[in-house]
PDB file of C-alpha atoms and ligand atoms in Angstrom:
ATOM      1  CA  MET E 256      21.681 -31.046 -15.631  1.00  0.00           C
ATOM      2  CA  SER E 257      20.349 -34.145 -13.287  1.00  0.00           C
ATOM      3  CA  ALA E 258      17.617 -36.052 -14.930  1.00  0.00           C
ATOM      4  CA  LEU E 259      15.908 -36.091 -11.451  1.00  0.00           C
ATOM      5  CA  ARG E 260      16.461 -32.968  -9.630  1.00  0.00           C
ATOM      6  CA  ALA E 261      16.996 -29.352 -11.134  1.00  0.00           C
ATOM      7  CA  ARG E 262      19.507 -27.460  -9.086  1.00  0.00           C
ATOM      8  CA  ILE E 263      18.764 -23.578  -8.297  1.00  0.00           C
ATOM      9  CA  ASP E 264      20.371 -21.381  -6.335  1.00  0.00           C
ATOM     10  CA  VAL E 265      18.241 -18.468  -5.066  1.00  0.00           C
ATOM     11  CA  VAL E 266      19.810 -15.134  -4.456  1.00  0.00           C
ATOM     12  CA  GLY E 267      17.675 -12.930  -2.262  1.00  0.00           C
ATOM     13  CA  SER E 268      16.528 -11.575   0.993  1.00  0.00           C
ATOM     14  CA  CYS E 269      15.453 -13.827   3.930  1.00  0.00           C
ATOM     15  CA  ASN E 270      13.089 -11.788   6.630  1.00  0.00           C
ATOM     16  CA  ALA E 271      10.786 -12.260   9.378  1.00  0.00           C
ATOM     17  CA  ASP E 272       7.576 -10.861   8.479  1.00  0.00           C
ATOM     18  CA  TRP E 273       5.561  -9.544  11.708  1.00  0.00           C
ATOM     19  CA  THR E 274       1.879  -8.765  10.819  1.00  0.00           C
ATOM     20  CA  VAL E 275      -0.433  -7.071  13.160  1.00  0.00           C
ATOM     21  CA  ARG E 276      -4.329  -7.015  11.949  1.00  0.00           C
ATOM     22  CA  VAL E 277      -5.889  -3.713  12.992  1.00  0.00           C
ATOM     23  CA  ALA E 278      -9.373  -2.179  12.475  1.00  0.00           C
ATOM     24  CA  ARG E 279      -7.678   0.641  10.760  1.00  0.00           C
ATOM     25  CA  LEU E 280      -4.366   1.916  10.123  1.00  0.00           C
ATOM     26  CA  ALA E 281      -2.770   4.509  12.593  1.00  0.00           C
ATOM     27  CA  ARG E 282      -2.503   7.987  11.372  1.00  0.00           C
ATOM     28  CA  PRO E 283       1.060   9.503  12.037  1.00  0.00           C
ATOM     29  CA  GLY E 284       1.611  10.077  16.040  1.00  0.00           C
ATOM     30  CA  GLU E 285      -1.438   7.832  16.659  1.00  0.00           C
ATOM     31  CA  THR E 286      -1.770   4.815  18.425  1.00  0.00           C
ATOM     32  CA  VAL E 287      -3.784   1.882  17.799  1.00  0.00           C
ATOM     33  CA  LEU E 288      -4.493  -1.634  19.315  1.00  0.00           C
ATOM     34  CA  GLY E 289      -4.444  -4.685  17.020  1.00  0.00           C
ATOM     35  CA  GLY E 290      -4.776  -8.246  17.081  1.00  0.00           C
ATOM     36  CA  ASP E 291      -2.097 -10.734  18.069  1.00  0.00           C
ATOM     37  CA  LEU E 292       1.292 -10.764  16.401  1.00  0.00           C
ATOM     38  CA  GLU E 293       1.805 -13.297  13.660  1.00  0.00           C
ATOM     39  CA  ARG E 294       5.289 -13.935  12.386  1.00  0.00           C
ATOM     40  CA  ARG E 295       6.215 -15.478   9.543  1.00  0.00           C
ATOM     41  CA  GLY E 296       9.312 -16.457   7.302  1.00  0.00           C
ATOM     42  CA  GLY E 297       9.605 -14.155   4.363  1.00  0.00           C
ATOM     43  CA  GLY E 298      11.521 -12.197   2.178  1.00  0.00           C
ATOM     44  CA  LYS E 299      11.548 -12.698  -1.561  1.00  0.00           C
ATOM     45  CA  GLY E 300      14.739 -14.827  -1.578  1.00  0.00           C
ATOM     46  CA  ALA E 301      13.587 -17.163   1.085  1.00  0.00           C
ATOM     47  CA  ASN E 302       9.912 -17.326  -0.556  1.00  0.00           C
ATOM     48  CA  GLN E 303      11.514 -18.303  -3.961  1.00  0.00           C
ATOM     49  CA  ALA E 304      13.900 -20.981  -2.585  1.00  0.00           C
ATOM     50  CA  ALA E 305      11.167 -22.529  -0.572  1.00  0.00           C
ATOM     51  CA  ALA E 306       8.530 -22.587  -3.787  1.00  0.00           C
ATOM     52  CA  ALA E 307      11.594 -24.142  -5.514  1.00  0.00           C
ATOM     53  CA  ALA E 308      11.970 -26.712  -2.861  1.00  0.00           C
ATOM     54  CA  ARG E 309       8.448 -27.574  -2.810  1.00  0.00           C
ATOM     55  CA  LEU E 310       8.236 -28.213  -6.614  1.00  0.00           C
ATOM     56  CA  GLY E 311      10.959 -30.549  -6.188  1.00  0.00           C
ATOM     57  CA  ALA E 312      14.216 -29.022  -6.995  1.00  0.00           C
ATOM     58  CA  ARG E 313      17.644 -28.955  -4.588  1.00  0.00           C
ATOM     59  CA  ALA E 314      17.022 -25.326  -3.681  1.00  0.00           C
ATOM     60  CA  ARG E 315      20.035 -23.261  -2.065  1.00  0.00           C
ATOM     61  CA  LEU E 316      19.393 -20.125  -0.435  1.00  0.00           C
ATOM     62  CA  LEU E 317      22.066 -17.367  -0.590  1.00  0.00           C
ATOM     63  CA  ALA E 318      20.921 -14.768   1.841  1.00  0.00           C
ATOM     64  CA  ALA E 319      22.232 -13.262   4.995  1.00  0.00           C
ATOM     65  CA  VAL E 320      20.505 -13.216   8.211  1.00  0.00           C
ATOM     66  CA  GLY E 321      21.613 -11.927  11.760  1.00  0.00           C
ATOM     67  CA  ALA E 322      23.465 -13.774  14.513  1.00  0.00           C
ATOM     68  CA  ASP E 323      20.020 -13.714  16.154  1.00  0.00           C
ATOM     69  CA  ASP E 324      17.222 -15.825  17.464  1.00  0.00           C
ATOM     70  CA  LEU E 325      15.334 -14.588  14.567  1.00  0.00           C
ATOM     71  CA  GLY E 326      17.686 -15.446  11.929  1.00  0.00           C
ATOM     72  CA  GLN E 327      18.050 -19.117  13.781  1.00  0.00           C
ATOM     73  CA  TRP E 328      14.494 -19.881  13.664  1.00  0.00           C
ATOM     74  CA  LEU E 329      14.424 -18.441   9.892  1.00  0.00           C
ATOM     75  CA  THR E 330      16.903 -20.992   9.121  1.00  0.00           C
ATOM     76  CA  SER E 331      15.249 -23.764  10.825  1.00  0.00           C
ATOM     77  CA  ASP E 332      11.897 -22.906   9.146  1.00  0.00           C
ATOM     78  CA  LEU E 333      13.440 -22.930   5.670  1.00  0.00           C
ATOM     79  CA  GLU E 334      15.461 -26.428   6.599  1.00  0.00           C
ATOM     80  CA  ALA E 335      12.228 -27.991   7.568  1.00  0.00           C
ATOM     81  CA  LEU E 336      10.564 -27.019   4.104  1.00  0.00           C
ATOM     82  CA  ASP E 337      13.405 -28.692   2.271  1.00  0.00           C
ATOM     83  CA  VAL E 338      15.864 -25.603   1.344  1.00  0.00           C
ATOM     84  CA  ASP E 339      19.621 -25.968   1.423  1.00  0.00           C
ATOM     85  CA  VAL E 340      20.232 -23.490   4.062  1.00  0.00           C
ATOM     86  CA  SER E 341      24.471 -24.489   4.269  1.00  0.00           C
ATOM     87  CA  ALA E 342      25.334 -21.281   2.297  1.00  0.00           C
ATOM     88  CA  ILE E 343      23.122 -18.654   4.478  1.00  0.00           C
ATOM     89  CA  GLN E 344      25.494 -16.090   5.855  1.00  0.00           C
ATOM     90  CA  ARG E 345      25.509 -14.752   9.692  1.00  0.00           C
ATOM     91  CA  SER E 346      25.936 -10.792   9.865  1.00  0.00           C
ATOM     92  CA  PRO E 347      26.541  -8.591  12.875  1.00  0.00           C
ATOM     93  CA  ARG E 348      23.640  -6.767  11.744  1.00  0.00           C
ATOM     94  CA  PRO E 349      20.030  -8.106  12.887  1.00  0.00           C
ATOM     95  CA  THR E 350      18.021 -10.191  10.862  1.00  0.00           C
ATOM     96  CA  GLY E 351      15.892  -8.572   8.381  1.00  0.00           C
ATOM     97  CA  VAL E 352      12.474  -7.751   9.196  1.00  0.00           C
ATOM     98  CA  ALA E 353       9.393  -6.469   7.488  1.00  0.00           C
ATOM     99  CA  LEU E 354       6.458  -4.673  10.015  1.00  0.00           C
ATOM    100  CA  ILE E 355       3.090  -5.280   8.319  1.00  0.00           C
ATOM    101  CA  THR E 356       0.037  -3.708   9.544  1.00  0.00           C
ATOM    102  CA  LEU E 357      -3.283  -4.798   7.582  1.00  0.00           C
ATOM    103  CA  ASP E 358      -6.468  -3.015   8.010  1.00  0.00           C
ATOM    104  CA  GLU E 359     -10.246  -4.828   7.809  1.00  0.00           C
ATOM    105  CA  LEU E 360     -10.361  -3.747   4.171  1.00  0.00           C
ATOM    106  CA  GLY E 361      -6.846  -5.467   3.055  1.00  0.00           C
ATOM    107  CA  GLU E 362      -4.990  -2.033   2.882  1.00  0.00           C
ATOM    108  CA  ASN E 363      -1.732  -2.605   4.513  1.00  0.00           C
ATOM    109  CA  GLU E 364       1.203  -0.431   5.725  1.00  0.00           C
ATOM    110  CA  ILE E 365       4.817  -2.065   5.267  1.00  0.00           C
ATOM    111  CA  VAL E 366       8.173  -1.068   7.040  1.00  0.00           C
ATOM    112  CA  VAL E 367      11.254  -3.198   6.146  1.00  0.00           C
ATOM    113  CA  ALA E 368      14.695  -3.184   7.980  1.00  0.00           C
ATOM    114  CA  PRO E 369      16.638  -4.711   5.764  1.00  0.00           C
ATOM    115  CA  GLY E 370      19.469  -5.078   8.182  1.00  0.00           C
ATOM    116  CA  ALA E 371      21.569  -8.373   7.475  1.00  0.00           C
ATOM    117  CA  ASN E 372      20.459  -8.687   3.920  1.00  0.00           C
ATOM    118  CA  GLY E 373      22.662  -5.775   3.241  1.00  0.00           C
ATOM    119  CA  ASP E 374      25.756  -7.787   4.167  1.00  0.00           C
ATOM    120  CA  LEU E 375      25.349 -10.441   1.692  1.00  0.00           C
ATOM    121  CA  ASP E 376      28.691 -11.487   0.258  1.00  0.00           C
ATOM    122  CA  LEU E 377      29.060 -14.179  -2.655  1.00  0.00           C
ATOM    123  CA  ALA E 378      32.656 -13.446  -3.265  1.00  0.00           C
ATOM    124  CA  ALA E 379      33.707 -17.130  -1.785  1.00  0.00           C
ATOM    125  CA  VAL E 380      30.681 -18.786  -3.006  1.00  0.00           C
ATOM    126  CA  ASP E 381      30.791 -21.183  -5.993  1.00  0.00           C
ATOM    127  CA  LEU E 382      28.054 -20.099  -8.060  1.00  0.00           C
ATOM    128  CA  ASN E 383      28.710 -22.804 -10.900  1.00  0.00           C
ATOM    129  CA  SER E 384      27.080 -25.992  -9.166  1.00  0.00           C
ATOM    130  CA  SER E 385      23.448 -25.263  -9.918  1.00  0.00           C
ATOM    131  CA  ASP E 386      21.313 -25.526 -12.944  1.00  0.00           C
ATOM    132  CA  VAL E 387      20.086 -22.110 -12.827  1.00  0.00           C
ATOM    133  CA  LEU E 388      20.532 -18.980 -10.629  1.00  0.00           C
ATOM    134  CA  LEU E 389      17.603 -16.929  -9.647  1.00  0.00           C
ATOM    135  CA  ALA E 390      18.051 -13.373  -8.383  1.00  0.00           C
ATOM    136  CA  SER E 391      15.460 -10.709  -6.839  1.00  0.00           C
ATOM    137  CA  MET E 392      16.365  -7.225  -5.721  1.00  0.00           C
ATOM    138  CA  GLU E 393      16.083  -6.936  -2.139  1.00  0.00           C
ATOM    139  CA  VAL E 394      19.906  -7.481  -1.605  1.00  0.00           C
ATOM    140  CA  PRO E 395      22.767  -5.098  -2.507  1.00  0.00           C
ATOM    141  CA  ALA E 396      22.492  -4.618  -6.665  1.00  0.00           C
ATOM    142  CA  SER E 397      26.127  -4.792  -6.776  1.00  0.00           C
ATOM    143  CA  VAL E 398      25.826  -8.435  -5.348  1.00  0.00           C
ATOM    144  CA  VAL E 399      23.214  -9.000  -8.084  1.00  0.00           C
ATOM    145  CA  ASP E 400      25.532  -8.025 -10.713  1.00  0.00           C
ATOM    146  CA  ASP E 401      28.206 -10.065  -9.697  1.00  0.00           C
ATOM    147  CA  ALA E 402      26.042 -13.416  -9.381  1.00  0.00           C
ATOM    148  CA  VAL E 403      24.560 -12.911 -12.614  1.00  0.00           C
ATOM    149  CA  ARG E 404      27.902 -12.295 -14.277  1.00  0.00           C
ATOM    150  CA  ARG E 405      29.325 -15.502 -12.428  1.00  0.00           C
ATOM    151  CA  ALA E 406      26.297 -17.814 -13.098  1.00  0.00           C
ATOM    152  CA  ARG E 407      25.813 -20.421 -15.889  1.00  0.00           C
ATOM    153  CA  ARG E 408      22.414 -19.287 -16.440  1.00  0.00           C
ATOM    154  CA  ALA E 409      20.525 -16.554 -14.682  1.00  0.00           C
ATOM    155  CA  VAL E 410      16.992 -15.502 -14.133  1.00  0.00           C
ATOM    156  CA  LEU E 411      16.407 -11.975 -12.648  1.00  0.00           C
ATOM    157  CA  ASN E 412      13.321 -10.919 -10.697  1.00  0.00           C
ATOM    158  CA  VAL E 413      13.240  -7.082 -10.981  1.00  0.00           C
ATOM    159  CA  ALA E 414      11.542  -6.821  -7.621  1.00  0.00           C
ATOM    160  CA  PRO E 415      10.832  -4.605  -5.754  1.00  0.00           C
ATOM    161  CA  VAL E 416      11.108  -1.912  -8.237  1.00  0.00           C
ATOM    162  CA  ARG E 417      14.957  -0.940  -8.411  1.00  0.00           C
ATOM    163  CA  GLU E 418      17.068   0.661 -11.098  1.00  0.00           C
ATOM    164  CA  VAL E 419      19.376  -2.169 -12.402  1.00  0.00           C
ATOM    165  CA  ASP E 420      22.400  -2.214 -14.428  1.00  0.00           C
ATOM    166  CA  PRO E 421      21.798  -2.484 -18.062  1.00  0.00           C
ATOM    167  CA  GLU E 422      24.595  -4.976 -18.586  1.00  0.00           C
ATOM    168  CA  THR E 423      23.033  -7.278 -15.899  1.00  0.00           C
ATOM    169  CA  LEU E 424      19.802  -7.415 -17.499  1.00  0.00           C
ATOM    170  CA  SER E 425      21.164  -8.280 -20.937  1.00  0.00           C
ATOM    171  CA  ARG E 426      23.230 -10.938 -19.369  1.00  0.00           C
ATOM    172  CA  CYS E 427      20.137 -12.736 -18.044  1.00  0.00           C
ATOM    173  CA  GLY E 428      18.457 -15.545 -19.891  1.00  0.00           C
ATOM    174  CA  VAL E 429      15.218 -14.135 -18.564  1.00  0.00           C
ATOM    175  CA  VAL E 430      14.059 -11.192 -16.717  1.00  0.00           C
ATOM    176  CA  ILE E 431      10.579 -11.330 -14.932  1.00  0.00           C
ATOM    177  CA  ALA E 432       8.439  -8.652 -13.532  1.00  0.00           C
ATOM    178  CA  ASN E 433       5.201  -7.760 -12.407  1.00  0.00           C
ATOM    179  CA  GLU E 434       2.980  -4.886 -14.245  1.00  0.00           C
ATOM    180  CA  HIS E 435       4.130  -2.286 -12.115  1.00  0.00           C
ATOM    181  CA  GLU E 436       8.292  -3.478 -12.186  1.00  0.00           C
ATOM    182  CA  VAL E 437       7.990  -3.588 -16.086  1.00  0.00           C
ATOM    183  CA  ILE E 438       7.518  -0.036 -16.164  1.00  0.00           C
ATOM    184  CA  GLY E 439      11.052   1.038 -15.570  1.00  0.00           C
ATOM    185  CA  LEU E 440      12.524  -1.782 -17.983  1.00  0.00           C
ATOM    186  CA  ASP E 441      13.495  -1.008 -21.664  1.00  0.00           C
ATOM    187  CA  VAL E 442      11.734  -4.081 -22.883  1.00  0.00           C
ATOM    188  CA  ASN E 443      12.391  -3.422 -26.522  1.00  0.00           C
ATOM    189  CA  ALA E 444      16.353  -3.969 -25.278  1.00  0.00           C
ATOM    190  CA  LEU E 445      15.902  -7.354 -24.023  1.00  0.00           C
ATOM    191  CA  GLU E 446      15.384 -10.881 -25.505  1.00  0.00           C
ATOM    192  CA  HIS E 447      13.453 -12.497 -23.124  1.00  0.00           C
ATOM    193  CA  VAL E 448      11.151 -10.741 -20.822  1.00  0.00           C
ATOM    194  CA  ILE E 449       8.120 -12.171 -18.680  1.00  0.00           C
ATOM    195  CA  VAL E 450       5.593 -10.102 -17.226  1.00  0.00           C
ATOM    196  CA  THR E 451       3.025 -11.190 -14.942  1.00  0.00           C
ATOM    197  CA  GLU E 452      -0.542  -9.905 -14.670  1.00  0.00           C
ATOM    198  CA  GLY E 453      -2.301 -11.424 -11.563  1.00  0.00           C
ATOM    199  CA  ALA E 454      -5.011 -13.250 -12.580  1.00  0.00           C
ATOM    200  CA  ARG E 455      -4.909 -12.761 -16.119  1.00  0.00           C
ATOM    201  CA  GLY E 456      -1.763 -14.664 -16.482  1.00  0.00           C
ATOM    202  CA  ALA E 457       1.507 -13.679 -18.006  1.00  0.00           C
ATOM    203  CA  VAL E 458       3.374 -12.792 -20.946  1.00  0.00           C
ATOM    204  CA  HIS E 459       6.607 -13.307 -22.926  1.00  0.00           C
ATOM    205  CA  LEU E 460       7.907 -10.595 -24.608  1.00  0.00           C
ATOM    206  CA  SER E 461      10.942 -10.676 -26.999  1.00  0.00           C
ATOM    207  CA  ARG E 462      12.384  -7.074 -27.743  1.00  0.00           C
ATOM    208  CA  GLY E 463       8.856  -5.692 -26.940  1.00  0.00           C
ATOM    209  CA  ARG E 464       6.824  -8.007 -29.049  1.00  0.00           C
ATOM    210  CA  VAL E 465       4.549 -10.710 -27.530  1.00  0.00           C
ATOM    211  CA  VAL E 466       5.715 -14.198 -28.153  1.00  0.00           C
ATOM    212  CA  THR E 467       3.387 -16.327 -26.013  1.00  0.00           C
ATOM    213  CA  ARG E 468       0.965 -15.683 -23.215  1.00  0.00           C
ATOM    214  CA  ALA E 469      -0.638 -18.081 -20.871  1.00  0.00           C
ATOM    215  CA  ARG E 470      -3.683 -17.626 -18.541  1.00  0.00           C
ATOM    216  CA  PRO E 471      -4.022 -19.430 -15.210  1.00  0.00           C
ATOM    217  CA  PRO E 472      -7.143 -21.559 -13.899  1.00  0.00           C
ATOM    218  CA  MET E 473      -9.700 -19.808 -12.261  1.00  0.00           C
ATOM    219  CA  VAL E 474      -9.367 -20.425  -8.690  1.00  0.00           C
ATOM    220  CA  GLU E 475     -10.685 -18.953  -5.310  1.00  0.00           C
ATOM    221  CA  SER E 476      -7.959 -16.913  -4.442  1.00  0.00           C
ATOM    222  CA  VAL E 477      -7.410 -16.372  -0.764  1.00  0.00           C
ATOM    223  CA  ASP E 478      -4.105 -14.328  -0.767  1.00  0.00           C
ATOM    224  CA  THR E 479      -2.297 -13.087  -3.592  1.00  0.00           C
ATOM    225  CA  VAL E 480       0.955 -12.093  -1.399  1.00  0.00           C
ATOM    226  CA  GLY E 481       3.837 -14.471  -2.585  1.00  0.00           C
ATOM    227  CA  ALA E 482       2.024 -15.534  -6.011  1.00  0.00           C
ATOM    228  CA  GLY E 483       4.953 -13.905  -7.847  1.00  0.00           C
ATOM    229  CA  ASP E 484       7.690 -15.599  -6.124  1.00  0.00           C
ATOM    230  CA  VAL E 485       6.328 -18.950  -6.559  1.00  0.00           C
ATOM    231  CA  PHE E 486       5.647 -17.871 -10.480  1.00  0.00           C
ATOM    232  CA  CYS E 487       9.424 -16.889 -10.556  1.00  0.00           C
ATOM    233  CA  ALA E 488      10.749 -20.105  -9.069  1.00  0.00           C
ATOM    234  CA  ALA E 489       8.580 -22.370 -11.178  1.00  0.00           C
ATOM    235  CA  TYR E 490       9.543 -20.652 -14.464  1.00  0.00           C
ATOM    236  CA  ALA E 491      13.185 -20.724 -13.687  1.00  0.00           C
ATOM    237  CA  LEU E 492      12.871 -24.211 -13.211  1.00  0.00           C
ATOM    238  CA  ARG E 493      11.077 -25.211 -16.255  1.00  0.00           C
ATOM    239  CA  TRP E 494      13.294 -22.756 -18.478  1.00  0.00           C
ATOM    240  CA  ALA E 495      16.582 -24.532 -16.903  1.00  0.00           C
ATOM    241  CA  ARG E 496      15.034 -27.764 -18.131  1.00  0.00           C
ATOM    242  CA  GLY E 497      15.063 -26.265 -21.709  1.00  0.00           C
ATOM    243  CA  GLU E 498      11.675 -26.467 -21.967  1.00  0.00           C
ATOM    244  CA  SER E 499       9.974 -24.138 -24.444  1.00  0.00           C
ATOM    245  CA  SER E 500       8.624 -20.852 -23.429  1.00  0.00           C
ATOM    246  CA  ASP E 501       5.164 -21.833 -23.867  1.00  0.00           C
ATOM    247  CA  GLU E 502       5.623 -24.922 -21.966  1.00  0.00           C
ATOM    248  CA  ALA E 503       7.381 -22.974 -19.022  1.00  0.00           C
ATOM    249  CA  LEU E 504       4.748 -20.137 -19.018  1.00  0.00           C
ATOM    250  CA  ARG E 505       1.804 -22.577 -18.570  1.00  0.00           C
ATOM    251  CA  TYR E 506       3.498 -24.500 -15.734  1.00  0.00           C
ATOM    252  CA  ALA E 507       4.286 -21.124 -13.815  1.00  0.00           C
ATOM    253  CA  VAL E 508       0.943 -19.434 -13.868  1.00  0.00           C
ATOM    254  CA  VAL E 509      -0.751 -22.482 -12.981  1.00  0.00           C
ATOM    255  CA  ALA E 510       1.838 -22.861 -10.054  1.00  0.00           C
ATOM    256  CA  GLY E 511       1.273 -18.956  -9.226  1.00  0.00           C
ATOM    257  CA  ALA E 512      -2.466 -19.450  -9.035  1.00  0.00           C
ATOM    258  CA  LEU E 513      -2.189 -22.183  -7.062  1.00  0.00           C
ATOM    259  CA  ALA E 514      -0.046 -20.401  -4.420  1.00  0.00           C
ATOM    260  CA  THR E 515      -2.983 -17.781  -3.851  1.00  0.00           C
ATOM    261  CA  LEU E 516      -5.241 -20.780  -2.522  1.00  0.00           C
ATOM    262  CA  GLY E 517      -3.491 -20.373   1.262  1.00  0.00           C
ATOM    263  CA  GLU E 518      -3.013 -17.084   3.656  1.00  0.00           C
ATOM    264  CA  GLY E 519       0.451 -15.648   3.582  1.00  0.00           C
ATOM    265  CA  ALA E 520       3.418 -16.003   0.918  1.00  0.00           C
ATOM    266  CA  ARG E 521       4.063 -19.719   1.626  1.00  0.00           C
ATOM    267  CA  GLY E 522       0.472 -20.717   2.894  1.00  0.00           C
ATOM    268  CA  ALA E 523      -0.031 -22.699  -0.447  1.00  0.00           C
ATOM    269  CA  LEU E 524       3.139 -23.700  -1.995  1.00  0.00           C
ATOM    270  CA  PRO E 525       2.349 -26.261  -4.599  1.00  0.00           C
ATOM    271  CA  THR E 526       3.857 -29.592  -5.591  1.00  0.00           C
ATOM    272  CA  ASP E 527       5.086 -30.230  -8.994  1.00  0.00           C
ATOM    273  CA  GLY E 528       2.541 -33.160  -8.900  1.00  0.00           C
ATOM    274  CA  GLU E 529      -0.323 -30.586  -8.119  1.00  0.00           C
ATOM    275  CA  VAL E 530       0.644 -28.269 -10.907  1.00  0.00           C
ATOM    276  CA  ARG E 531       0.820 -31.148 -13.346  1.00  0.00           C
ATOM    277  CA  GLN E 532      -2.702 -32.072 -12.123  1.00  0.00           C
ATOM    278  CA  TRP E 533      -4.113 -28.757 -13.223  1.00  0.00           C
ATOM    279  CA  LEU E 534      -2.196 -28.912 -16.391  1.00  0.00           C
ATOM    280  CA  GLU E 535      -3.984 -32.022 -17.125  1.00  0.00           C
ATOM    281  CA  ARG E 536      -7.569 -30.449 -16.454  1.00  0.00           C
ATOM    282  CA  VAL E 537      -7.094 -27.218 -18.510  1.00  0.00           C
TER     283      VAL E 537
HETATM  284  P1  LIG G  39       3.341 -10.221  -7.755  1.00  0.00           P
HETATM  285  O1  LIG G  39       2.867 -11.154  -6.798  1.00  0.00           O
HETATM  286  O2  LIG G  39       4.785 -10.364  -8.043  1.00  0.00           O
HETATM  287  O3  LIG G  39       2.756  -8.895  -7.887  1.00  0.00           O
HETATM  288  P2  LIG G  39       1.355 -11.362 -10.101  1.00  0.00           P
HETATM  289  O4  LIG G  39       0.237 -10.710  -8.997  1.00  0.00           O
HETATM  290  O5  LIG G  39       1.225 -10.878 -11.533  1.00  0.00           O
HETATM  291  O6  LIG G  39       2.847 -11.475  -9.457  1.00  0.00           O
HETATM  292  O7  LIG G  39       1.319 -13.029  -9.880  1.00  0.00           O
HETATM  293  C1  LIG G  39       1.804 -13.907 -10.235  1.00  0.00           C
HETATM  294  C2  LIG G  39       1.569 -15.173 -10.827  1.00  0.00           C
HETATM  295  O8  LIG G  39       0.247 -15.503  -9.997  1.00  0.00           O
HETATM  296  C3  LIG G  39       0.313 -14.574 -11.964  1.00  0.00           C
HETATM  297  O9  LIG G  39       1.103 -14.533 -13.594  1.00  0.00           O
HETATM  298  C4  LIG G  39      -0.697 -15.350 -12.145  1.00  0.00           C
HETATM  299  O10 LIG G  39      -0.184 -16.915 -12.694  1.00  0.00           O
HETATM  300  C5  LIG G  39      -0.830 -16.056 -10.691  1.00  0.00           C
HETATM  301  N1  LIG G  39      -1.734 -15.253  -9.965  1.00  0.00           N
HETATM  302  C6  LIG G  39      -1.877 -14.002  -9.188  1.00  0.00           C
HETATM  303  N2  LIG G  39      -3.089 -13.629  -8.751  1.00  0.00           N
HETATM  304  C7  LIG G  39      -4.036 -14.410  -9.265  1.00  0.00           C
HETATM  305  C8  LIG G  39      -5.377 -14.447  -8.962  1.00  0.00           C
HETATM  306  N3  LIG G  39      -6.035 -13.809  -8.571  1.00  0.00           N
HETATM  307  N4  LIG G  39      -5.847 -15.617  -9.885  1.00  0.00           N
HETATM  308  C9  LIG G  39      -5.063 -16.649 -10.294  1.00  0.00           C
HETATM  309  N5  LIG G  39      -3.881 -16.521 -10.606  1.00  0.00           N
HETATM  310  C10 LIG G  39      -3.229 -15.525 -10.150  1.00  0.00           C
END
């Protein structure tokens, strides 16, 4: 691996998140008026690639968007965040969109139209040029299975909850899940599972036994959406560098915590320098 910048391939979704804030969520058949539409780049793959780039990696996003204005906008947005967008594919289907309504209590309703994400096809893409491949489950499972098989080292974020081929899981160097996602995993069968536990941090399990645990710093969280994506990018990068699980976990929980300091999934992506500063303090 280059001594300077780690290279990471991120396989996953690329969506536009359209959010409207409402006083209360609509009941079936009802219309409610909300605030102005907020449009942000989202999707777990795109968020993880943006987080990795911000942490200093050469991050290539392997995703599919539509041949439409939205796809163009998402791609330009990621390019401005220093993500390598050269392998983003254009599908005849519309760009993936998440329609989100958010009420005053923070309760939400989300409908996802995956569109182009369903067309991702990596058969012709060389997956051997990166130090690590990070995949998540908002793209077809067969694409993830194949990418994990072909990558030199793979980290799988089993989010959102989906059934995953046990062989794919066992081929991954590390599997990352949050407290909900881990319920469906047979952790006793897996060598390295990281479970993120929100404000309580994260734990590394090996065949079901706790190897190490890390707690994040106490921060004034504004929005925890996307914290898990930053955590995954941070952990994958440190792991690819050959750091001990202890070090990688401590780094990733700080990165995840700092990501909660701004609104939206990409509102507070931390730099490597910022994470290190916090690590020196604790
Ligand atoms: P997900 O977003 O996938 O559900 P988690 O909520 O478990 O993931 O968060 C991932 C990581 O982000 C945690 O391990 C932790 O480091 C950090 N994090 C999340 N919420 C908080 C919080 N309220 N305070 C501090 N750190 C947090």
